[in-house]
PDB file of C-alpha atoms and ligand atoms in Angstrom:
ATOM      1  CA  UNK A   1      42.187 -39.394  14.018  1.00 83.00           C
ATOM      2  CA  UNK A   2      44.538 -42.344  13.101  1.00 97.00           C
ATOM      3  CA  UNK A   3      43.876 -44.822  10.410  1.00 98.00           C
ATOM      4  CA  UNK A   4      43.619 -47.627  12.926  1.00 98.00           C
ATOM      5  CA  UNK A   5      41.794 -45.885  15.792  1.00 98.00           C
ATOM      6  CA  UNK A   6      40.520 -48.568  18.267  1.00 98.00           C
ATOM      7  CA  UNK A   7      41.889 -51.427  16.326  1.00 98.00           C
ATOM      8  CA  UNK A   8      43.449 -54.444  18.137  1.00 99.00           C
ATOM      9  CA  UNK A   9      46.457 -55.969  16.322  1.00 99.00           C
ATOM     10  CA  UNK A  10      48.787 -58.931  16.700  1.00 98.00           C
ATOM     11  CA  UNK A  11      52.231 -58.954  15.285  1.00 99.00           C
ATOM     12  CA  UNK A  12      54.748 -61.990  15.419  1.00 98.00           C
ATOM     13  CA  UNK A  13      58.430 -61.053  15.659  1.00 98.00           C
ATOM     14  CA  UNK A  14      57.160 -57.701  16.818  1.00 98.00           C
ATOM     15  CA  UNK A  15      60.164 -57.029  19.136  1.00 98.00           C
ATOM     16  CA  UNK A  16      62.599 -55.992  16.581  1.00 98.00           C
ATOM     17  CA  UNK A  17      63.278 -54.664  13.117  1.00 98.00           C
ATOM     18  CA  UNK A  18      60.302 -54.420  10.721  1.00 98.00           C
ATOM     19  CA  UNK A  19      57.913 -56.065  13.273  1.00 98.00           C
ATOM     20  CA  UNK A  20      58.866 -53.536  15.806  1.00 98.00           C
ATOM     21  CA  UNK A  21      58.487 -50.688  13.361  1.00 98.00           C
ATOM     22  CA  UNK A  22      54.955 -51.976  12.642  1.00 98.00           C
ATOM     23  CA  UNK A  23      54.194 -52.153  16.383  1.00 98.00           C
ATOM     24  CA  UNK A  24      55.218 -48.453  16.823  1.00 98.00           C
ATOM     25  CA  UNK A  25      53.432 -47.201  13.798  1.00 98.00           C
ATOM     26  CA  UNK A  26      50.186 -49.130  14.556  1.00 98.00           C
ATOM     27  CA  UNK A  27      50.233 -47.403  18.041  1.00 98.00           C
ATOM     28  CA  UNK A  28      50.801 -43.965  16.347  1.00 98.00           C
ATOM     29  CA  UNK A  29      47.763 -44.780  14.143  1.00 98.00           C
ATOM     30  CA  UNK A  30      45.567 -45.308  17.220  1.00 98.00           C
ATOM     31  CA  UNK A  31      45.793 -48.961  17.908  1.00 98.00           C
ATOM     32  CA  UNK A  32      44.050 -49.635  21.291  1.00 98.00           C
ATOM     33  CA  UNK A  33      46.107 -52.721  22.042  1.00 98.00           C
ATOM     34  CA  UNK A  34      48.610 -55.085  20.483  1.00 99.00           C
ATOM     35  CA  UNK A  35      49.567 -58.624  21.084  1.00 98.00           C
ATOM     36  CA  UNK A  36      53.138 -59.661  20.170  1.00 98.00           C
ATOM     37  CA  UNK A  37      54.572 -63.184  19.995  1.00 98.00           C
ATOM     38  CA  UNK A  38      58.311 -62.961  20.249  1.00 98.00           C
ATOM     39  CA  UNK A  39      61.164 -65.186  21.512  1.00 97.00           C
ATOM     40  CA  UNK A  40      63.530 -62.986  22.889  1.00 96.00           C
ATOM     41  CA  UNK A  41      62.913 -61.832  26.574  1.00 97.00           C
ATOM     42  CA  UNK A  42      64.709 -58.578  26.476  1.00 98.00           C
ATOM     43  CA  UNK A  43      62.565 -57.604  23.469  1.00 98.00           C
ATOM     44  CA  UNK A  44      59.485 -58.102  25.542  1.00 98.00           C
ATOM     45  CA  UNK A  45      60.794 -56.158  28.448  1.00 98.00           C
ATOM     46  CA  UNK A  46      61.587 -53.235  26.110  1.00 98.00           C
ATOM     47  CA  UNK A  47      58.092 -53.223  24.518  1.00 98.00           C
ATOM     48  CA  UNK A  48      56.393 -53.458  27.887  1.00 98.00           C
ATOM     49  CA  UNK A  49      58.512 -50.596  29.360  1.00 98.00           C
ATOM     50  CA  UNK A  50      57.404 -48.466  26.299  1.00 98.00           C
ATOM     51  CA  UNK A  51      53.763 -49.528  25.973  1.00 98.00           C
ATOM     52  CA  UNK A  52      52.836 -50.799  29.513  1.00 98.00           C
ATOM     53  CA  UNK A  53      49.479 -52.595  29.372  1.00 97.00           C
ATOM     54  CA  UNK A  54      48.683 -51.633  25.969  1.00 98.00           C
ATOM     55  CA  UNK A  55      50.871 -54.433  24.750  1.00 98.00           C
ATOM     56  CA  UNK A  56      50.200 -58.152  25.409  1.00 98.00           C
ATOM     57  CA  UNK A  57      53.475 -60.042  25.200  1.00 98.00           C
ATOM     58  CA  UNK A  58      53.765 -63.711  24.793  1.00 98.00           C
ATOM     59  CA  UNK A  59      57.164 -65.337  24.806  1.00 98.00           C
ATOM     60  CA  UNK A  60      57.283 -68.332  22.492  1.00 98.00           C
ATOM     61  CA  UNK A  61      58.260 -69.952  19.187  1.00 98.00           C
ATOM     62  CA  UNK A  62      56.254 -69.103  16.119  1.00 98.00           C
ATOM     63  CA  UNK A  63      56.511 -72.651  14.962  1.00 98.00           C
ATOM     64  CA  UNK A  64      54.370 -73.928  17.837  1.00 98.00           C
ATOM     65  CA  UNK A  65      50.822 -73.975  17.281  1.00 98.00           C
ATOM     66  CA  UNK A  66      50.214 -73.715  21.075  1.00 98.00           C
ATOM     67  CA  UNK A  67      52.192 -70.520  21.071  1.00 98.00           C
ATOM     68  CA  UNK A  68      50.180 -68.960  18.279  1.00 98.00           C
ATOM     69  CA  UNK A  69      47.109 -70.072  20.036  1.00 98.00           C
ATOM     70  CA  UNK A  70      48.238 -68.515  23.502  1.00 98.00           C
ATOM     71  CA  UNK A  71      49.006 -65.049  21.693  1.00 98.00           C
ATOM     72  CA  UNK A  72      45.613 -64.989  19.991  1.00 98.00           C
ATOM     73  CA  UNK A  73      43.562 -65.913  23.145  1.00 98.00           C
ATOM     74  CA  UNK A  74      45.502 -63.727  25.400  1.00 98.00           C
ATOM     75  CA  UNK A  75      44.994 -60.747  22.925  1.00 98.00           C
ATOM     76  CA  UNK A  76      41.344 -61.592  22.877  1.00 98.00           C
ATOM     77  CA  UNK A  77      40.982 -61.559  26.744  1.00 98.00           C
ATOM     78  CA  UNK A  78      43.110 -58.622  27.211  1.00 98.00           C
ATOM     79  CA  UNK A  79      41.530 -56.203  24.618  1.00 98.00           C
ATOM     80  CA  UNK A  80      38.358 -57.947  23.420  1.00 98.00           C
ATOM     81  CA  UNK A  81      38.747 -58.147  19.742  1.00 98.00           C
ATOM     82  CA  UNK A  82      41.295 -58.689  17.008  1.00 98.00           C
ATOM     83  CA  UNK A  83      41.310 -56.681  13.766  1.00 98.00           C
ATOM     84  CA  UNK A  84      44.516 -57.453  12.330  1.00 98.00           C
ATOM     85  CA  UNK A  85      47.207 -60.241  12.475  1.00 99.00           C
ATOM     86  CA  UNK A  86      50.544 -59.683  11.115  1.00 99.00           C
ATOM     87  CA  UNK A  87      52.719 -62.749  10.349  1.00 99.00           C
ATOM     88  CA  UNK A  88      56.236 -61.400  10.332  1.00 98.00           C
ATOM     89  CA  UNK A  89      58.913 -63.496  12.404  1.00 98.00           C
ATOM     90  CA  UNK A  90      61.583 -64.835  10.020  1.00 98.00           C
ATOM     91  CA  UNK A  91      65.130 -66.049   9.379  1.00 98.00           C
ATOM     92  CA  UNK A  92      67.385 -65.507   6.354  1.00 97.00           C
ATOM     93  CA  UNK A  93      69.729 -68.265   5.198  1.00 97.00           C
ATOM     94  CA  UNK A  94      72.619 -65.869   4.615  1.00 95.00           C
ATOM     95  CA  UNK A  95      72.628 -66.790   0.958  1.00 94.00           C
ATOM     96  CA  UNK A  96      73.780 -70.315   1.444  1.00 95.00           C
ATOM     97  CA  UNK A  97      74.157 -71.917  -2.031  1.00 97.00           C
ATOM     98  CA  UNK A  98      72.754 -75.401  -2.653  1.00 98.00           C
ATOM     99  CA  UNK A  99      76.085 -77.080  -3.301  1.00 98.00           C
ATOM    100  CA  UNK A 100      77.637 -75.526  -0.143  1.00 97.00           C
ATOM    101  CA  UNK A 101      75.388 -77.541   1.970  1.00 97.00           C
ATOM    102  CA  UNK A 102      75.646 -81.302   2.692  1.00 97.00           C
ATOM    103  CA  UNK A 103      72.338 -83.407   2.272  1.00 98.00           C
ATOM    104  CA  UNK A 104      72.096 -83.358   6.016  1.00 97.00           C
ATOM    105  CA  UNK A 105      72.430 -79.695   6.297  1.00 97.00           C
ATOM    106  CA  UNK A 106      69.935 -79.241   3.383  1.00 98.00           C
ATOM    107  CA  UNK A 107      67.327 -81.506   5.116  1.00 98.00           C
ATOM    108  CA  UNK A 108      67.613 -79.660   8.651  1.00 98.00           C
ATOM    109  CA  UNK A 109      67.933 -76.235   7.307  1.00 98.00           C
ATOM    110  CA  UNK A 110      65.032 -76.777   4.949  1.00 98.00           C
ATOM    111  CA  UNK A 111      62.901 -77.822   7.842  1.00 98.00           C
ATOM    112  CA  UNK A 112      63.993 -74.860  10.189  1.00 98.00           C
ATOM    113  CA  UNK A 113      63.666 -72.105   7.305  1.00 98.00           C
ATOM    114  CA  UNK A 114      60.278 -73.433   6.153  1.00 98.00           C
ATOM    115  CA  UNK A 115      58.876 -74.054   9.577  1.00 98.00           C
ATOM    116  CA  UNK A 116      59.615 -70.382  10.609  1.00 98.00           C
ATOM    117  CA  UNK A 117      59.007 -68.646   7.354  1.00 98.00           C
ATOM    118  CA  UNK A 118      56.046 -70.465   6.027  1.00 99.00           C
ATOM    119  CA  UNK A 119      54.481 -72.867   8.526  1.00 98.00           C
ATOM    120  CA  UNK A 120      54.248 -70.329  11.343  1.00 99.00           C
ATOM    121  CA  UNK A 121      52.193 -68.094   8.976  1.00 99.00           C
ATOM    122  CA  UNK A 122      49.722 -70.795   8.442  1.00 99.00           C
ATOM    123  CA  UNK A 123      49.723 -71.459  12.210  1.00 99.00           C
ATOM    124  CA  UNK A 124      48.962 -67.835  13.013  1.00 99.00           C
ATOM    125  CA  UNK A 125      46.256 -67.698  10.356  1.00 99.00           C
ATOM    126  CA  UNK A 126      44.362 -70.815  11.737  1.00 98.00           C
ATOM    127  CA  UNK A 127      44.700 -69.593  15.317  1.00 98.00           C
ATOM    128  CA  UNK A 128      43.414 -66.028  14.498  1.00 99.00           C
ATOM    129  CA  UNK A 129      40.727 -66.855  11.688  1.00 98.00           C
ATOM    130  CA  UNK A 130      37.679 -67.040  13.976  1.00 98.00           C
ATOM    131  CA  UNK A 131      38.592 -63.643  15.732  1.00 98.00           C
ATOM    132  CA  UNK A 132      39.295 -61.916  12.365  1.00 98.00           C
ATOM    133  CA  UNK A 133      36.117 -63.219  10.895  1.00 98.00           C
ATOM    134  CA  UNK A 134      34.227 -61.651  13.802  1.00 98.00           C
ATOM    135  CA  UNK A 135      35.514 -58.095  13.032  1.00 98.00           C
ATOM    136  CA  UNK A 136      35.982 -58.614   9.211  1.00 98.00           C
ATOM    137  CA  UNK A 137      39.402 -57.967   9.694  1.00 98.00           C
ATOM    138  CA  UNK A 138      42.612 -58.737   7.825  1.00 98.00           C
ATOM    139  CA  UNK A 139      45.922 -60.767   7.781  1.00 98.00           C
ATOM    140  CA  UNK A 140      49.125 -59.223   6.597  1.00 99.00           C
ATOM    141  CA  UNK A 141      52.212 -61.286   5.905  1.00 99.00           C
ATOM    142  CA  UNK A 142      55.943 -60.007   5.443  1.00 98.00           C
ATOM    143  CA  UNK A 143      57.167 -61.311   2.361  1.00 98.00           C
ATOM    144  CA  UNK A 144      60.373 -60.164   0.631  1.00 98.00           C
ATOM    145  CA  UNK A 145      61.885 -59.321  -2.693  1.00 97.00           C
ATOM    146  CA  UNK A 146      62.838 -62.910  -2.553  1.00 98.00           C
ATOM    147  CA  UNK A 147      59.197 -63.733  -2.911  1.00 98.00           C
ATOM    148  CA  UNK A 148      59.599 -62.797  -6.678  1.00 98.00           C
ATOM    149  CA  UNK A 149      63.213 -62.777  -7.705  1.00 96.00           C
ATOM    150  CA  UNK A 150      66.305 -64.938  -7.260  1.00 96.00           C
ATOM    151  CA  UNK A 151      69.650 -63.861  -5.734  1.00 93.00           C
ATOM    152  CA  UNK A 152      68.318 -62.168  -2.547  1.00 93.00           C
ATOM    153  CA  UNK A 153      69.222 -65.401  -0.456  1.00 96.00           C
ATOM    154  CA  UNK A 154      69.970 -68.961  -1.094  1.00 98.00           C
ATOM    155  CA  UNK A 155      67.451 -71.662  -2.166  1.00 98.00           C
ATOM    156  CA  UNK A 156      66.017 -72.180   1.285  1.00 98.00           C
ATOM    157  CA  UNK A 157      65.077 -68.477   1.941  1.00 98.00           C
ATOM    158  CA  UNK A 158      64.047 -67.824  -1.617  1.00 98.00           C
ATOM    159  CA  UNK A 159      61.793 -70.804  -1.972  1.00 98.00           C
ATOM    160  CA  UNK A 160      60.334 -70.108   1.471  1.00 98.00           C
ATOM    161  CA  UNK A 161      59.469 -66.651   0.543  1.00 98.00           C
ATOM    162  CA  UNK A 162      58.094 -67.558  -2.825  1.00 98.00           C
ATOM    163  CA  UNK A 163      55.887 -70.107  -0.853  1.00 99.00           C
ATOM    164  CA  UNK A 164      54.441 -67.248   1.206  1.00 99.00           C
ATOM    165  CA  UNK A 165      52.866 -65.791  -2.096  1.00 98.00           C
ATOM    166  CA  UNK A 166      50.915 -69.108  -2.180  1.00 98.00           C
ATOM    167  CA  UNK A 167      50.022 -68.427   1.290  1.00 99.00           C
ATOM    168  CA  UNK A 168      48.673 -65.105   0.761  1.00 99.00           C
ATOM    169  CA  UNK A 169      46.629 -66.066  -2.452  1.00 98.00           C
ATOM    170  CA  UNK A 170      45.271 -69.278  -0.997  1.00 98.00           C
ATOM    171  CA  UNK A 171      44.210 -67.872   2.237  1.00 98.00           C
ATOM    172  CA  UNK A 172      42.777 -64.748   0.559  1.00 98.00           C
ATOM    173  CA  UNK A 173      40.699 -67.242  -1.472  1.00 98.00           C
ATOM    174  CA  UNK A 174      39.677 -69.221   1.474  1.00 98.00           C
ATOM    175  CA  UNK A 175      38.792 -66.341   3.758  1.00 98.00           C
ATOM    176  CA  UNK A 176      36.827 -64.037   1.187  1.00 98.00           C
ATOM    177  CA  UNK A 177      34.582 -62.400   1.661  1.00 98.00           C
ATOM    178  CA  UNK A 178      35.148 -61.959   5.286  1.00 98.00           C
ATOM    179  CA  UNK A 179      38.971 -61.540   6.070  1.00 98.00           C
ATOM    180  CA  UNK A 180      41.234 -59.887   3.514  1.00 98.00           C
ATOM    181  CA  UNK A 181      44.816 -61.420   3.345  1.00 99.00           C
ATOM    182  CA  UNK A 182      47.637 -59.437   1.866  1.00 99.00           C
ATOM    183  CA  UNK A 183      51.496 -59.077   2.122  1.00 99.00           C
ATOM    184  CA  UNK A 184      54.240 -56.474   2.250  1.00 98.00           C
ATOM    185  CA  UNK A 185      57.415 -57.366   0.429  1.00 98.00           C
ATOM    186  CA  UNK A 186      60.394 -55.351   1.800  1.00 98.00           C
ATOM    187  CA  UNK A 187      63.788 -55.372   0.003  1.00 97.00           C
ATOM    188  CA  UNK A 188      67.166 -55.380   1.668  1.00 95.00           C
ATOM    189  CA  UNK A 189      66.672 -53.523   5.131  1.00 96.00           C
ATOM    190  CA  UNK A 190      69.315 -53.242   7.851  1.00 90.00           C
ATOM    191  CA  UNK A 191      68.052 -55.304  10.844  1.00 95.00           C
ATOM    192  CA  UNK A 192      69.356 -57.912  13.075  1.00 93.00           C
ATOM    193  CA  UNK A 193      67.796 -60.653  10.839  1.00 95.00           C
ATOM    194  CA  UNK A 194      69.430 -63.785  11.922  1.00 96.00           C
ATOM    195  CA  UNK A 195      70.115 -67.257  10.281  1.00 95.00           C
ATOM    196  CA  UNK A 196      68.947 -70.909  10.968  1.00 96.00           C
ATOM    197  CA  UNK A 197      70.465 -72.642  14.139  1.00 95.00           C
ATOM    198  CA  UNK A 198      70.494 -75.811  12.356  1.00 94.00           C
ATOM    199  CA  UNK A 199      73.077 -74.313   9.721  1.00 94.00           C
ATOM    200  CA  UNK A 200      75.145 -72.521  12.411  1.00 93.00           C
ATOM    201  CA  UNK A 201      73.956 -69.111  11.383  1.00 92.00           C
ATOM    202  CA  UNK A 202      71.730 -68.112  14.423  1.00 91.00           C
ATOM    203  CA  UNK A 203      74.297 -65.794  15.882  1.00 90.00           C
ATOM    204  CA  UNK A 204      74.851 -63.827  12.690  1.00 90.00           C
ATOM    205  CA  UNK A 205      73.133 -60.418  12.183  1.00 90.00           C
ATOM    206  CA  UNK A 206      72.518 -59.056   8.710  1.00 89.00           C
ATOM    207  CA  UNK A 207      73.434 -55.569  10.101  1.00 87.00           C
ATOM    208  CA  UNK A 208      77.005 -57.051  10.790  1.00 88.00           C
ATOM    209  CA  UNK A 209      77.815 -57.925   7.314  1.00 90.00           C
ATOM    210  CA  UNK A 210      80.638 -55.677   6.211  1.00 91.00           C
ATOM    211  CA  UNK A 211      79.591 -52.605   4.037  1.00 91.00           C
ATOM    212  CA  UNK A 212      76.066 -54.097   3.803  1.00 90.00           C
ATOM    213  CA  UNK A 213      74.487 -50.592   3.669  1.00 91.00           C
ATOM    214  CA  UNK A 214      76.589 -49.435   0.738  1.00 93.00           C
ATOM    215  CA  UNK A 215      76.255 -52.719  -1.110  1.00 90.00           C
ATOM    216  CA  UNK A 216      72.614 -52.885  -0.918  1.00 90.00           C
ATOM    217  CA  UNK A 217      72.055 -49.093  -1.511  1.00 93.00           C
ATOM    218  CA  UNK A 218      74.271 -49.317  -4.572  1.00 92.00           C
ATOM    219  CA  UNK A 219      72.242 -52.053  -6.060  1.00 90.00           C
ATOM    220  CA  UNK A 220      68.824 -50.217  -5.573  1.00 92.00           C
ATOM    221  CA  UNK A 221      67.345 -48.097  -8.318  1.00 94.00           C
ATOM    222  CA  UNK A 222      66.324 -45.673  -5.588  1.00 96.00           C
ATOM    223  CA  UNK A 223      69.934 -45.841  -4.247  1.00 94.00           C
ATOM    224  CA  UNK A 224      69.166 -46.009  -0.529  1.00 94.00           C
ATOM    225  CA  UNK A 225      68.571 -48.848   1.846  1.00 94.00           C
ATOM    226  CA  UNK A 226      65.306 -48.750   3.582  1.00 96.00           C
ATOM    227  CA  UNK A 227      64.746 -48.650   7.229  1.00 96.00           C
ATOM    228  CA  UNK A 228      62.173 -50.701   8.985  1.00 98.00           C
ATOM    229  CA  UNK A 229      60.262 -47.582   9.400  1.00 98.00           C
ATOM    230  CA  UNK A 230      59.999 -47.133   5.607  1.00 98.00           C
ATOM    231  CA  UNK A 231      57.822 -50.370   5.254  1.00 98.00           C
ATOM    232  CA  UNK A 232      55.507 -49.573   8.220  1.00 98.00           C
ATOM    233  CA  UNK A 233      53.096 -47.397   6.333  1.00 98.00           C
ATOM    234  CA  UNK A 234      52.098 -50.170   3.938  1.00 98.00           C
ATOM    235  CA  UNK A 235      50.939 -52.368   6.921  1.00 99.00           C
ATOM    236  CA  UNK A 236      48.839 -49.529   8.050  1.00 98.00           C
ATOM    237  CA  UNK A 237      47.068 -49.235   4.722  1.00 98.00           C
ATOM    238  CA  UNK A 238      46.407 -52.947   4.176  1.00 98.00           C
ATOM    239  CA  UNK A 239      45.083 -53.112   7.882  1.00 98.00           C
ATOM    240  CA  UNK A 240      42.723 -50.102   7.593  1.00 98.00           C
ATOM    241  CA  UNK A 241      39.282 -51.096   6.545  1.00 97.00           C
ATOM    242  CA  UNK A 242      38.488 -47.655   5.447  1.00 97.00           C
ATOM    243  CA  UNK A 243      41.556 -47.377   3.199  1.00 98.00           C
ATOM    244  CA  UNK A 244      41.995 -50.688   1.595  1.00 98.00           C
ATOM    245  CA  UNK A 245      38.494 -52.345   1.828  1.00 97.00           C
ATOM    246  CA  UNK A 246      38.760 -53.568  -1.857  1.00 98.00           C
ATOM    247  CA  UNK A 247      42.320 -55.104  -1.581  1.00 98.00           C
ATOM    248  CA  UNK A 248      42.939 -58.791  -1.095  1.00 98.00           C
ATOM    249  CA  UNK A 249      45.424 -61.350  -2.345  1.00 98.00           C
ATOM    250  CA  UNK A 250      47.774 -58.260  -2.895  1.00 98.00           C
ATOM    251  CA  UNK A 251      51.372 -57.732  -2.025  1.00 98.00           C
ATOM    252  CA  UNK A 252      52.886 -54.217  -1.800  1.00 98.00           C
ATOM    253  CA  UNK A 253      56.543 -54.207  -2.945  1.00 98.00           C
ATOM    254  CA  UNK A 254      58.578 -52.010  -0.683  1.00 98.00           C
ATOM    255  CA  UNK A 255      62.113 -52.623  -2.214  1.00 97.00           C
ATOM    256  CA  UNK A 256      63.483 -49.551  -3.576  1.00 96.00           C
ATOM    257  CA  UNK A 257      62.460 -50.519  -7.064  1.00 95.00           C
ATOM    258  CA  UNK A 258      64.129 -54.015  -7.253  1.00 94.00           C
ATOM    259  CA  UNK A 259      62.388 -54.979 -10.259  1.00 92.00           C
ATOM    260  CA  UNK A 260      63.733 -52.173 -12.446  1.00 93.00           C
ATOM    261  CA  UNK A 261      67.373 -52.464 -11.492  1.00 88.00           C
ATOM    262  CA  UNK A 262      69.731 -52.116 -14.549  1.00 81.00           C
ATOM    263  CA  UNK A 263      70.431 -55.568 -16.339  1.00 77.00           C
ATOM    264  CA  UNK A 264      73.449 -57.144 -14.712  1.00 69.00           C
ATOM    265  CA  UNK A 265      73.347 -55.239 -11.430  1.00 66.00           C
TER     266      UNK A 265
HETATM  267  N1  NAD B   1      66.024 -57.312   6.813  1.00 62.65           N
HETATM  268  C1  NAD B   1      65.630 -57.551   5.364  1.00 62.65           C
HETATM  269  O1  NAD B   1      66.630 -57.261   4.501  1.00 62.65           O
HETATM  270  C2  NAD B   1      64.410 -58.266   5.017  1.00 62.65           C
HETATM  271  C3  NAD B   1      64.054 -58.104   3.520  1.00 62.65           C
HETATM  272  C4  NAD B   1      62.890 -58.814   3.196  1.00 62.65           C
HETATM  273  C5  NAD B   1      62.141 -59.389   4.167  1.00 62.65           C
HETATM  274  N2  NAD B   1      62.567 -59.331   5.402  1.00 62.65           N
HETATM  275  C6  NAD B   1      61.590 -60.184   6.367  1.00 62.65           C
HETATM  276  O2  NAD B   1      61.266 -59.286   7.425  1.00 62.65           O
HETATM  277  C7  NAD B   1      60.679 -60.085   8.381  1.00 62.65           C
HETATM  278  C8  NAD B   1      61.260 -59.514   9.700  1.00 62.65           C
HETATM  279  O3  NAD B   1      62.741 -59.647   9.711  1.00 62.65           O
HETATM  280  P1  NAD B   1      63.574 -58.288  10.248  1.00 62.65           P
HETATM  281  O4  NAD B   1      64.555 -58.083   9.130  1.00 62.65           O
HETATM  282  O5  NAD B   1      62.900 -57.321  10.790  1.00 62.65           O
HETATM  283  O6  NAD B   1      64.529 -58.912  11.199  1.00 62.65           O
HETATM  284  P2  NAD B   1      64.539 -59.329  12.694  1.00 62.65           P
HETATM  285  O7  NAD B   1      65.488 -60.324  13.028  1.00 62.65           O
HETATM  286  O8  NAD B   1      64.801 -57.854  13.448  1.00 62.65           O
HETATM  287  O9  NAD B   1      63.077 -59.754  12.965  1.00 62.65           O
HETATM  288  C9  NAD B   1      62.713 -61.094  12.803  1.00 62.65           C
HETATM  289  C10 NAD B   1      62.000 -61.488  14.339  1.00 62.65           C
HETATM  290  O10 NAD B   1      61.669 -62.694  14.311  1.00 62.65           O
HETATM  291  C11 NAD B   1      61.988 -63.378  15.573  1.00 62.65           C
HETATM  292  N3  NAD B   1      62.033 -64.872  15.366  1.00 62.65           N
HETATM  293  C12 NAD B   1      62.766 -65.496  14.441  1.00 62.65           C
HETATM  294  N4  NAD B   1      62.547 -66.838  14.592  1.00 62.65           N
HETATM  295  C13 NAD B   1      61.600 -66.951  15.462  1.00 62.65           C
HETATM  296  C14 NAD B   1      60.908 -68.064  16.132  1.00 62.65           C
HETATM  297  N5  NAD B   1      61.048 -69.255  15.669  1.00 62.65           N
HETATM  298  N6  NAD B   1      59.937 -67.689  17.005  1.00 62.65           N
HETATM  299  C15 NAD B   1      59.531 -66.538  17.345  1.00 62.65           C
HETATM  300  N7  NAD B   1      60.267 -65.362  16.842  1.00 62.65           N
HETATM  301  C16 NAD B   1      61.212 -65.570  16.010  1.00 62.65           C
HETATM  302  C17 NAD B   1      63.265 -62.877  15.914  1.00 62.65           C
HETATM  303  O11 NAD B   1      63.669 -62.882  17.133  1.00 62.65           O
HETATM  304  C18 NAD B   1      63.166 -61.275  15.375  1.00 62.65           C
HETATM  305  O12 NAD B   1      62.654 -60.606  16.568  1.00 62.65           O
HETATM  306  C19 NAD B   1      61.175 -61.599   8.175  1.00 62.65           C
HETATM  307  O13 NAD B   1      60.142 -62.315   7.686  1.00 62.65           O
HETATM  308  C20 NAD B   1      62.169 -61.236   7.000  1.00 62.65           C
HETATM  309  O14 NAD B   1      62.294 -62.456   6.181  1.00 62.65           O
HETATM  310  C21 NAD B   1      63.567 -58.903   5.912  1.00 62.65           C
END
């Protein structure tokens, strides 16, 4: 028996990194079907070849209300219900500092980063609300160590991820008692996380930063860098009605102890 036997889930950005690890783990825990909203065609092909008709893939942009509506409706049509919606797709700002941006870059970068990292979570929540209320399900959002601390990005990323704490709390308040709303906050994780196109950082991949693994691991109290799979169990716990029924408006930190790093590190 898995913790999510018979559940139907939906994951945005579920074709790579943390989102893909969540999809894989949800299936291991017994999910009957998963809807995935993703942008990259190749990621969709890989998911389909692995899971066949157990995944419902929608290719689209998370910033579009229509794409969020399409993936929710398609998931319901294909699998008949929705128990958990995971908002996860995101971009990093490659720690671009405020004074290194022109006012124009700041304007366009802010719009892109906040639209993807914050607005899209609200669009997903709006599109999935009715279906989740019907199953007394839950929403889970991918936050970050940058939801709580400075220095894990520039002002655009850190502000956007702090805003996601507000998304979790306010939606938990609005959707109680029927739908639980929680977050998982990973710390540095080697993935292909990219930057905003408006700042010319969309071809960069976090994993390509020289010595990134040693740098992050060295700064972590637990002295290793997490892989996407290290975070996935927290999503399972928060999705499980049997195992986290009393938990809403919570954020599980999965950041190798970032809060207790030595002063000056
Ligand atoms: N990697 C880290 O160090 C780290 C740390 C903390 C939090 N996070 C968060 O984890 C989440 C997942 O990132 P990841 O590290 O797995 O990187 P990733 O790049 O593998 O995953 C992000 C996914 O979002 C998709 N995406 C981006 N913009 C999109 C858009 N407009 N429409 C549709 N899809 C879009 C990408 O194609 C990608 O598949 C993000 O919210 C990120 O902020 C990552």
